[in-house]
Coordinates of C-alpha atoms in Angstrom, one line a residue:
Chain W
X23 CA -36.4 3.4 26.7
X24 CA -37.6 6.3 24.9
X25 CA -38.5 6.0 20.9
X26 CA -35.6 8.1 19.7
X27 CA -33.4 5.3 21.6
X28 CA -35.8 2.7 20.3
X29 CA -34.9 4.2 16.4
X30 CA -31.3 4.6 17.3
X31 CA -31.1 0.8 18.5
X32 CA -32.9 -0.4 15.5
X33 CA -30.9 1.6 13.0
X34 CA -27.5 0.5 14.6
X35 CA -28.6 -3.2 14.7
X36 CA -29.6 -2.9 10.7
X37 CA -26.2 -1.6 9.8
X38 CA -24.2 -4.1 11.7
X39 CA -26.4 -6.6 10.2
X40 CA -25.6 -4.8 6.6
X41 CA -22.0 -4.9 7.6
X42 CA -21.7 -8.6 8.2
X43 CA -23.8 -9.0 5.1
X44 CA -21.1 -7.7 3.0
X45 CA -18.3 -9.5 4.9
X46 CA -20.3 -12.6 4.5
X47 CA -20.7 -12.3 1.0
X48 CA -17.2 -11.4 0.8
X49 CA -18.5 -7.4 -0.8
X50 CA -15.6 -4.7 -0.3
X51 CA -16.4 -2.0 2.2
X52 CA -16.1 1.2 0.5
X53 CA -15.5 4.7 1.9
X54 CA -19.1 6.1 3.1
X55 CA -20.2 2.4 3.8
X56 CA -21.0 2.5 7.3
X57 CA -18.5 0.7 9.5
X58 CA -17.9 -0.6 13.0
X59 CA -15.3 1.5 15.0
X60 CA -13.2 -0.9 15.6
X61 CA -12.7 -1.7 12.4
X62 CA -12.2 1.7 11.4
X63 CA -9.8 2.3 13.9
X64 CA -8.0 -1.0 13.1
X65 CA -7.6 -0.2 9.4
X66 CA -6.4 3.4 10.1
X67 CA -3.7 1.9 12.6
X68 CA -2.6 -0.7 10.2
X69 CA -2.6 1.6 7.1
X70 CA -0.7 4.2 8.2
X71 CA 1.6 1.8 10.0
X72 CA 2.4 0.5 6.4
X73 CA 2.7 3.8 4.4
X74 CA 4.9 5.0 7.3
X75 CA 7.0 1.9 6.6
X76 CA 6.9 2.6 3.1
X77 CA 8.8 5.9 3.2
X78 CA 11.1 4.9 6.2
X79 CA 11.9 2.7 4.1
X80 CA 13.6 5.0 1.7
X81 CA 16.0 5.7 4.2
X82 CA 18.1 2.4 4.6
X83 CA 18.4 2.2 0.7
X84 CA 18.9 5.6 -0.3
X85 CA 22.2 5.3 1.7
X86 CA 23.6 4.0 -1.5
X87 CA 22.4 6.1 -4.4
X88 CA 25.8 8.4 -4.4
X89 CA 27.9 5.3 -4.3
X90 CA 26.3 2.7 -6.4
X91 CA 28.5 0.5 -8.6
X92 CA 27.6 1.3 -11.9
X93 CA 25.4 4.4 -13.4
X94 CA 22.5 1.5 -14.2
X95 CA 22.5 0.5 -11.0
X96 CA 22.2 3.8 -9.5
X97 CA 19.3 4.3 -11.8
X98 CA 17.3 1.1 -11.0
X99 CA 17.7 2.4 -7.3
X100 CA 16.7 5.4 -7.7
X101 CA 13.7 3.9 -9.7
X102 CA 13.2 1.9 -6.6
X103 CA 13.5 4.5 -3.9
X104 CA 11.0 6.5 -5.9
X105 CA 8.5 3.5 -6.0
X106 CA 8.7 3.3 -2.0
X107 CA 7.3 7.1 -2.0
X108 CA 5.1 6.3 -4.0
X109 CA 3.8 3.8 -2.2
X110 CA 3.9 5.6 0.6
X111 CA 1.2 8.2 -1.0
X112 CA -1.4 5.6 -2.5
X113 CA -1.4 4.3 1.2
X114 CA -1.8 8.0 2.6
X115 CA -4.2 8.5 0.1
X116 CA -6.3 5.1 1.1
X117 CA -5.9 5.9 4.6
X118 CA -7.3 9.2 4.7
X119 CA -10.5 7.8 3.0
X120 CA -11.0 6.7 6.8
X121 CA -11.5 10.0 7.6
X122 CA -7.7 11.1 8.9
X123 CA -5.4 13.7 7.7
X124 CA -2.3 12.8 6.0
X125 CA -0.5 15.6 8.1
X126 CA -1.9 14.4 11.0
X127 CA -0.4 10.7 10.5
X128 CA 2.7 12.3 10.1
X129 CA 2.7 14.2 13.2
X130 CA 1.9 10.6 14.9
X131 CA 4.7 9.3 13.2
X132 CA 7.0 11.8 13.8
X133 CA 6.3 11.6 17.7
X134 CA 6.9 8.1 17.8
X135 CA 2.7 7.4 18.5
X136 CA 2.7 5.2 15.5
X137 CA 5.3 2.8 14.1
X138 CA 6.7 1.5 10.8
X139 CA 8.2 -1.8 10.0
X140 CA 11.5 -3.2 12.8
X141 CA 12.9 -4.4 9.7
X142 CA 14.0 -0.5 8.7
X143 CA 15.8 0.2 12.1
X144 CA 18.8 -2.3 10.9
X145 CA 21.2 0.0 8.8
X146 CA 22.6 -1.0 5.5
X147 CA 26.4 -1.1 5.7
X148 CA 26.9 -2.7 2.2
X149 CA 26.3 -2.3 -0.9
X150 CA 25.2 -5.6 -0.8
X151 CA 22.3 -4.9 1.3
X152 CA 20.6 -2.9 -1.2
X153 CA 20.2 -6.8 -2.9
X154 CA 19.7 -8.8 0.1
X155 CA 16.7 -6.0 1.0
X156 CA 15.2 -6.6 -2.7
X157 CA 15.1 -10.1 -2.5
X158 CA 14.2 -10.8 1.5
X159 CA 12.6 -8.2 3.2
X160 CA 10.4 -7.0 -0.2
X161 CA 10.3 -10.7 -0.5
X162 CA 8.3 -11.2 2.8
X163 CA 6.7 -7.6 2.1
X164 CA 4.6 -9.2 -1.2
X165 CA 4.1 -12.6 0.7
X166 CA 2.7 -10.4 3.1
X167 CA 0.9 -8.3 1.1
X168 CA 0.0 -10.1 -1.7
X169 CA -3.3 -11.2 0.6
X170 CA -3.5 -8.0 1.5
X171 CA -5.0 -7.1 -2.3
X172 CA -8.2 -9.1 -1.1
X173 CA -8.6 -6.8 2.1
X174 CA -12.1 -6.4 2.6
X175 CA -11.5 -2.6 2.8
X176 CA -11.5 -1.3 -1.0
X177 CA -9.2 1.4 -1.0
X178 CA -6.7 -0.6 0.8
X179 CA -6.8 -3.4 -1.2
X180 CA -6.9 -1.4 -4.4
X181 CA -3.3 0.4 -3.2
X182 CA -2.4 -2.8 -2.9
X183 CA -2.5 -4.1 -6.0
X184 CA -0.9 -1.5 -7.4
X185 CA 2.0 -2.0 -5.3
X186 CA 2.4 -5.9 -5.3
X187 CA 2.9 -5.3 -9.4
X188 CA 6.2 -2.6 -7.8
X189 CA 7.0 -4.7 -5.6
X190 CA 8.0 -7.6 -7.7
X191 CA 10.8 -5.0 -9.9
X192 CA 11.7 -4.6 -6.5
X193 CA 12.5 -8.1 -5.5
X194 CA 13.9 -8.9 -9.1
X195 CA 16.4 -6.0 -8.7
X196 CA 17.6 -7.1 -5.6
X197 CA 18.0 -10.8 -6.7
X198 CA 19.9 -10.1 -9.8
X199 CA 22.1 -8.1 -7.8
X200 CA 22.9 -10.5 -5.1
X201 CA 23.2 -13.1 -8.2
X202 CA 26.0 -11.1 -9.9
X203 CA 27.7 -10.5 -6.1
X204 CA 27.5 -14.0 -5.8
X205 CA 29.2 -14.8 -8.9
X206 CA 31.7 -11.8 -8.9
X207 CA 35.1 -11.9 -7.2
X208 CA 35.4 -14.4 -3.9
X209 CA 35.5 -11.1 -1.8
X210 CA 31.9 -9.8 -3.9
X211 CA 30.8 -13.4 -3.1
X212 CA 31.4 -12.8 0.4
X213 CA 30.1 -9.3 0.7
X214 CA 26.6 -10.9 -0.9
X215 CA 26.6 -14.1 2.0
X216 CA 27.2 -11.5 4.9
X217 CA 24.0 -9.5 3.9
X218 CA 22.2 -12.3 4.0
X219 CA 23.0 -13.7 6.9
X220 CA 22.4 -10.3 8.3
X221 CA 18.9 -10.1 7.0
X222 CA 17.6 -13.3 6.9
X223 CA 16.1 -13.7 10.6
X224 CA 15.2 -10.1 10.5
X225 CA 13.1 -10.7 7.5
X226 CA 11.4 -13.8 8.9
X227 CA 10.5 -11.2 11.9
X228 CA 8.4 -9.1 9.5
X229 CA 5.8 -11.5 9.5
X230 CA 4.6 -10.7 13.3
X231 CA 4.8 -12.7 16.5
X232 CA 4.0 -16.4 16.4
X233 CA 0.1 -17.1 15.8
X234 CA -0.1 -18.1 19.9
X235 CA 0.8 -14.8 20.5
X236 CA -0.7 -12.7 17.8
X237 CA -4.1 -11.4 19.9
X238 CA -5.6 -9.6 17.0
X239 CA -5.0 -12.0 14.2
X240 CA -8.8 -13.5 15.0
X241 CA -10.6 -10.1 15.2
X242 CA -8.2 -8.7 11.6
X243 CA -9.3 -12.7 9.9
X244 CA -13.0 -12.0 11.4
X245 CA -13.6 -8.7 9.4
X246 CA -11.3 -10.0 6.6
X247 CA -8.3 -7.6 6.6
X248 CA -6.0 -10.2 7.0
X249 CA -6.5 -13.5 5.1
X250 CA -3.6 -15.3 6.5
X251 CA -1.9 -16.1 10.0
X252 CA 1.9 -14.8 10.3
X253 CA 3.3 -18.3 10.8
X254 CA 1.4 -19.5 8.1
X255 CA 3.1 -16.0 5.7
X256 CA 6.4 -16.8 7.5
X257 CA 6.2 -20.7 6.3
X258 CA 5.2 -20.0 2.8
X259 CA 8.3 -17.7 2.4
X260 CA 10.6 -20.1 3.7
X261 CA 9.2 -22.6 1.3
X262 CA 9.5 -20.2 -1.5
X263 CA 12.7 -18.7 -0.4
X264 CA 14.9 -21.7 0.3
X265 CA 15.6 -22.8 -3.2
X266 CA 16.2 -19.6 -4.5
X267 CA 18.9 -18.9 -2.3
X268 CA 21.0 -22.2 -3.7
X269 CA 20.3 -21.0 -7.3
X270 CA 21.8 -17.6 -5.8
X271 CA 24.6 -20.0 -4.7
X272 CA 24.5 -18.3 -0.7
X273 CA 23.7 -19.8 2.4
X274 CA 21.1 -19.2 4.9
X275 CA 22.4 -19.0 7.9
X276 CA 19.8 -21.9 9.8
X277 CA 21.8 -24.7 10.4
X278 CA 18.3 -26.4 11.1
X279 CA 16.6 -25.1 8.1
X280 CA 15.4 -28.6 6.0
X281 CA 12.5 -30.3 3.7
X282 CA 10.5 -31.8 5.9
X283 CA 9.4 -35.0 3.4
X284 CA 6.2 -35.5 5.2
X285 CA 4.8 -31.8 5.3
X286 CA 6.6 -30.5 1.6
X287 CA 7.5 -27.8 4.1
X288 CA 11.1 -26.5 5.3
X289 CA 11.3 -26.5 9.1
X290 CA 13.7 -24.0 10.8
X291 CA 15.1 -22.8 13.8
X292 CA 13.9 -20.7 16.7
X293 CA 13.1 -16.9 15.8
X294 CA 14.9 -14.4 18.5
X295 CA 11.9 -12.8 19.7
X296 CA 13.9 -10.7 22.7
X297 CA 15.4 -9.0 19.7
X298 CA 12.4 -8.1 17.6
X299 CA 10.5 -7.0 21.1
X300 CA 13.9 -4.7 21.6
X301 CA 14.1 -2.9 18.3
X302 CA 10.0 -2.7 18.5
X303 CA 10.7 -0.9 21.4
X304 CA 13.3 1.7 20.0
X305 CA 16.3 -0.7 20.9
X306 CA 17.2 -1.1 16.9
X307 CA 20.3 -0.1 15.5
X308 CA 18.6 2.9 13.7
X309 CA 15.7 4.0 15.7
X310 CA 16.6 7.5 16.2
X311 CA 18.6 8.3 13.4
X312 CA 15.1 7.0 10.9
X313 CA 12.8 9.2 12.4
X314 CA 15.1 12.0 13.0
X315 CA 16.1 12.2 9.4
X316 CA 12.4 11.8 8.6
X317 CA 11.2 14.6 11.0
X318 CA 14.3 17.0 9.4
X319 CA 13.1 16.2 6.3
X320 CA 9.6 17.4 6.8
X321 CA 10.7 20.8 8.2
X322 CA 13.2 21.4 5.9
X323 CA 10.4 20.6 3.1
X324 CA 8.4 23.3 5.2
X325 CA 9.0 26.1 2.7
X326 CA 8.0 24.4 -0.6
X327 CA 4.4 23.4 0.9
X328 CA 4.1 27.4 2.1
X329 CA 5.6 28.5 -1.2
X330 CA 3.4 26.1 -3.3
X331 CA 0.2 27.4 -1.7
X332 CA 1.3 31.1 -1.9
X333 CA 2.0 31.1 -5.6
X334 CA -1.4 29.1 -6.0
X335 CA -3.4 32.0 -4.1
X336 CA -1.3 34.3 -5.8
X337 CA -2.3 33.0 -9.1
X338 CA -6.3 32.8 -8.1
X339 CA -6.2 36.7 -7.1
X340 CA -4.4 36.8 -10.3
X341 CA -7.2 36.6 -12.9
X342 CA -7.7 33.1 -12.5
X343 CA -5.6 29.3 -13.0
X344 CA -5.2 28.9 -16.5
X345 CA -4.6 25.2 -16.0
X346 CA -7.9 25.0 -14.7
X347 CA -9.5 26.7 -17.1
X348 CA -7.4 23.7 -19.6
X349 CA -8.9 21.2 -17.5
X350 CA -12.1 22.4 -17.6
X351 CA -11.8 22.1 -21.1
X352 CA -11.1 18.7 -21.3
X353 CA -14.1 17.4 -19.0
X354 CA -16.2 19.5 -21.3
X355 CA -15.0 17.3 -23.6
X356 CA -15.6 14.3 -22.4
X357 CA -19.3 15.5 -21.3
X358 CA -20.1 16.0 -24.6
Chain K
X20 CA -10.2 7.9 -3.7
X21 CA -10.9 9.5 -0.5
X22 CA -14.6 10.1 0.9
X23 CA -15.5 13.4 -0.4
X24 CA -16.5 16.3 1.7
X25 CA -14.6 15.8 4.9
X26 CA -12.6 18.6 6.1
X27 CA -9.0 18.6 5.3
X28 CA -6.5 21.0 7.9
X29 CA -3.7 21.0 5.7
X30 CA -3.2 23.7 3.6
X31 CA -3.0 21.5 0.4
X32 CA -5.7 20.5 -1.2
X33 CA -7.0 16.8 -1.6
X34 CA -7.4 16.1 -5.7
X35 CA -8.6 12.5 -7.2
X36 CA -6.8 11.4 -10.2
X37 CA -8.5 9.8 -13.2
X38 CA -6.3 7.8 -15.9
X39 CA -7.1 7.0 -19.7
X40 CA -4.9 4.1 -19.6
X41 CA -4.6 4.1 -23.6
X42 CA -6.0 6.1 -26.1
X43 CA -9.9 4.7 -26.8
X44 CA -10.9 4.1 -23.5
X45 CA -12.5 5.8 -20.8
X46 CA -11.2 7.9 -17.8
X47 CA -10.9 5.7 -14.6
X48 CA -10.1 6.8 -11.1
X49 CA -6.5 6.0 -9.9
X50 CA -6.3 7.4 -6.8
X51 CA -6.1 11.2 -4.9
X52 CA -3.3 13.1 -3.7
X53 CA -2.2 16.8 -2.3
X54 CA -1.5 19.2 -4.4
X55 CA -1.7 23.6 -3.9
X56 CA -3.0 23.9 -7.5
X57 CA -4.4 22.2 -10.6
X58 CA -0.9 22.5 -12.4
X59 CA 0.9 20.8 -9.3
X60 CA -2.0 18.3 -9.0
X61 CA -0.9 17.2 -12.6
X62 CA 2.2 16.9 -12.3
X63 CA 2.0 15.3 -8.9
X64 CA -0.9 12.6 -10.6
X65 CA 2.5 12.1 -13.3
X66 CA 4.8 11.0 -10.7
X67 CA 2.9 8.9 -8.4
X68 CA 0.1 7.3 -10.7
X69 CA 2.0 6.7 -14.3
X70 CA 5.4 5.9 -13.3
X71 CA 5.6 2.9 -15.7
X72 CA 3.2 4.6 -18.8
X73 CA -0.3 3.5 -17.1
X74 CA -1.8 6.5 -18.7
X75 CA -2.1 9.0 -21.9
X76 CA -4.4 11.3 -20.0
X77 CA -4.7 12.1 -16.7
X78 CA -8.1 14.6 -15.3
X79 CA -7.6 15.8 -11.6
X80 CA -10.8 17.4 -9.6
X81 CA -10.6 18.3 -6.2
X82 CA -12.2 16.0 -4.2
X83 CA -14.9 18.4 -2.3
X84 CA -16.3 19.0 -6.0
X85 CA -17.6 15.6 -6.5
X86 CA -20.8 14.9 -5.5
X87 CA -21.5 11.3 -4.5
X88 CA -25.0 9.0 -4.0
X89 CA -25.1 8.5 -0.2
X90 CA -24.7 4.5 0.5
X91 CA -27.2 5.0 3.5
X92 CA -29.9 5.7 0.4
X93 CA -28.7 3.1 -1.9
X94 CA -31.8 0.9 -2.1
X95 CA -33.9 3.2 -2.6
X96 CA -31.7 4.8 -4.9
X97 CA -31.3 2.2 -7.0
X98 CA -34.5 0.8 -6.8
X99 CA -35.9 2.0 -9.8
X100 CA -33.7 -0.2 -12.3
X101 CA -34.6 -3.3 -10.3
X102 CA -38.2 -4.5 -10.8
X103 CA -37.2 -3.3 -14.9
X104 CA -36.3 -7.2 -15.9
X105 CA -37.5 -6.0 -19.6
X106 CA -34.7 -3.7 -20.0
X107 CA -32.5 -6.4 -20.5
X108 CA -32.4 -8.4 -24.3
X109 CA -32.8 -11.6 -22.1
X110 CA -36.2 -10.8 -20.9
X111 CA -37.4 -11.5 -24.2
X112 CA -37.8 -15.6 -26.1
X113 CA -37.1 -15.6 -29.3
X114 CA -38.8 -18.4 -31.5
X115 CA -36.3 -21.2 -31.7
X116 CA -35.9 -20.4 -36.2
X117 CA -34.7 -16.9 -34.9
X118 CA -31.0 -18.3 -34.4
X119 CA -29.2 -14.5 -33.6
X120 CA -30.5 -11.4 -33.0

């Protein structure tokens, strides 16, 4: 072995050793830490699997924006759909600190190399799913991600935070919708307990594959990305779930769903994996038409990018960016 | 936000936002985004990073212009400030009559 492999051995062995210092001591991993591959690669994967569910998930909702009940409702959704881009950018933003281009992810989104969350590939066909998405499926998103805010990966987990303080408008909306469904006419009351029943097994899919069959839960615990197994997630928002839905006054539709007196927990009734394994796969309801619309979206957005950075050169050949020169200002400021 | 200085083949540019949450305090990074142009970088940092008034003031640099302490040095870096115990009021016994200083 020749000394330049000698030094190159030694140096990789002290920062894995660094690396699993920091884990150990349960230190975020920041940007230009180094980092093993795998982990890297992992976090990019995951990351950009979530923003791309983030603003997929605009699609399902904004369905209803032009024929929402009421102008406050309209707004609060609006407010809502908003939130899911932005979420979509702070997670862009934390994934690219991994050394990826945001247009880059797109493209891998847009030819199906990447995926985003089953749960979006179920349509919404009333307006009673825009509740019984608020209160389930962003209900399992902040049980989900909730851990996710102590992520050993500090960009990650800081875009999380912010979006777990969204997240809970988000569920609020959707439960005081559903509530008012449920409380409405008998045929509002029964346009609230069909969305449920709809979404309810869909949304205890979003937690993953049972543990027994979840092979990189260990590795994603090891390096502390995830902090939680998914049956352990899944349990916790049954538990929380359950008695919410009798204040709400609906069913869930688990005949076997009960309080198990000797575990405080509710036990339930067997997930249909085929189904989740199908619309994984592209057999969902939706499939095409998401990341169609997405993909028209982009181009038809084409001409605002182009325009945006023509008028932006334009202005620098121009004599200069007078905002610039504004912000310049204010750093001086603060400098001083 | 983002690591600093890698190359970027989109045709925007990457910006990091920095928020004075309320008048008083300091500037504090929020995030980064893509934006053609300082004024478009503002506006952008408006819409994704004070959507609920988490800011009086926003600054927004472009990413390459910030120059960062390299982690792979950060011992040595550092070091100085370490073996300095005395900087610090708690280095220092005060007689037991001196009751707040």
């Amino acid at each position: 072995m020749s000394d330049a492999d000698q030094l190159a051995d030694a140096r990789a062995e002290e920062h894995n050793n660094r690396f699993a210092t920091m884990l150990a001591a349960d230190d975020r991993i920041e940007p230009r830490d180094w980092m093993p591959d795998a982990y890297r690669a992992t976090l990019i994967r995951q990351i950009a699997q979530h923003a791309h569910s983030e603003i997929i998930g605009m699609q399902p909702e904004a369905n209803w924006i032009t024929r929402a009940p009421s102008l406050q409702r309209k707004a609060i959704l609006m407010a809502k759909v908003q939130d899911e881009a932005g979420h979509g950018l702070y997670l862009y933003g934390a994934a690219e600190t991994l050394g990826v281009d945001r247009a880059q992810l797109l493209d891998l989104l847009h030819t199906r190399k990447q995926k985003y969350s089953s749960i979006f590939n179920y349509p919404t066909t009333s307006w009673a799913d825009v509740g019984a998405i608020g209160w389930l499926v962003d209900g399992a998103a902040i049980t989900n991600q909730v851990p996710l805010c102590r992520c050993s990966y500090g960009p990650y987990a800081r875009a999380m935070v912010r979006i777990c303080k969204e997240e809970s408008f988000h569920q609020r909306q959707g439960f005081d919708l559903l509530l008012t469904l449920s409380r409405g006419t008998p045929a509002q009351h029964e346009m609230a307990q069909e969305a449920v029943n709809r979404w309810w097994w869909p949304s205890l899919m979003m937690f993953g594959p049972p543990d027994n069959e979840s092979p990189n839960s260990a590795q994603s615990m090891a390096w502390g990305i995830k902090r939680f197994s998914n049956d352990e997630l899944r349990q916790k928002f049954i538990d929380m779930t359950v008695p919410q839905a009798k204040v709400l006054g609906l069913d869930l539709p688990d005949p076997e769903l009960e309080l198990d007196p000797h575990t405080g927990h509710y036990r339930f009734g067997p997930i249909d994996w085929d189904e989740f394994a199908r619309v994984v796969k592209g057999g969902g309801p939706c499939n095409e038409q998401r990341i169609a619309h997405r993909v028209a979206a982009h181009e038809d957005g084409a001409w605002v990018r182009a325009a945006a950075i023509a008028y932006a050169a334009k202005q620098q050949t121009d004599g200069g960016d007078e905002r610039a020169t504004d912000a310049g200002a204010t750093t001086g400021e603060a400098v001083a | 936000m983002s690591d600093a200085g890698l190359p970027r083949d989109t045709g925007l540019t990457l910006w990091e936002v920095f928020i004075r949450g309320r008048r008083g305090l300091s500037h504090v990074h929020a995030g980064s985004l893509h934006a053609a142009d300082a004024e478009m970088a503002l506006r952008n940092a408006r819409d994704v990073y004070t959507r609920r008034s988490e800011g009086v003031s926003i600054w927004v640099v472009r990413s390459r212009d910030i120059c960062a302490s390299s982690p792979d040095e950060k011992d040595a870096f550092f070091a100085p400030a370490a073996d300095k115990v005395y900087r610090h009021p708690t280095f220092y016994d005060l007689p037991e009559e001196v009751r707040q200083m």
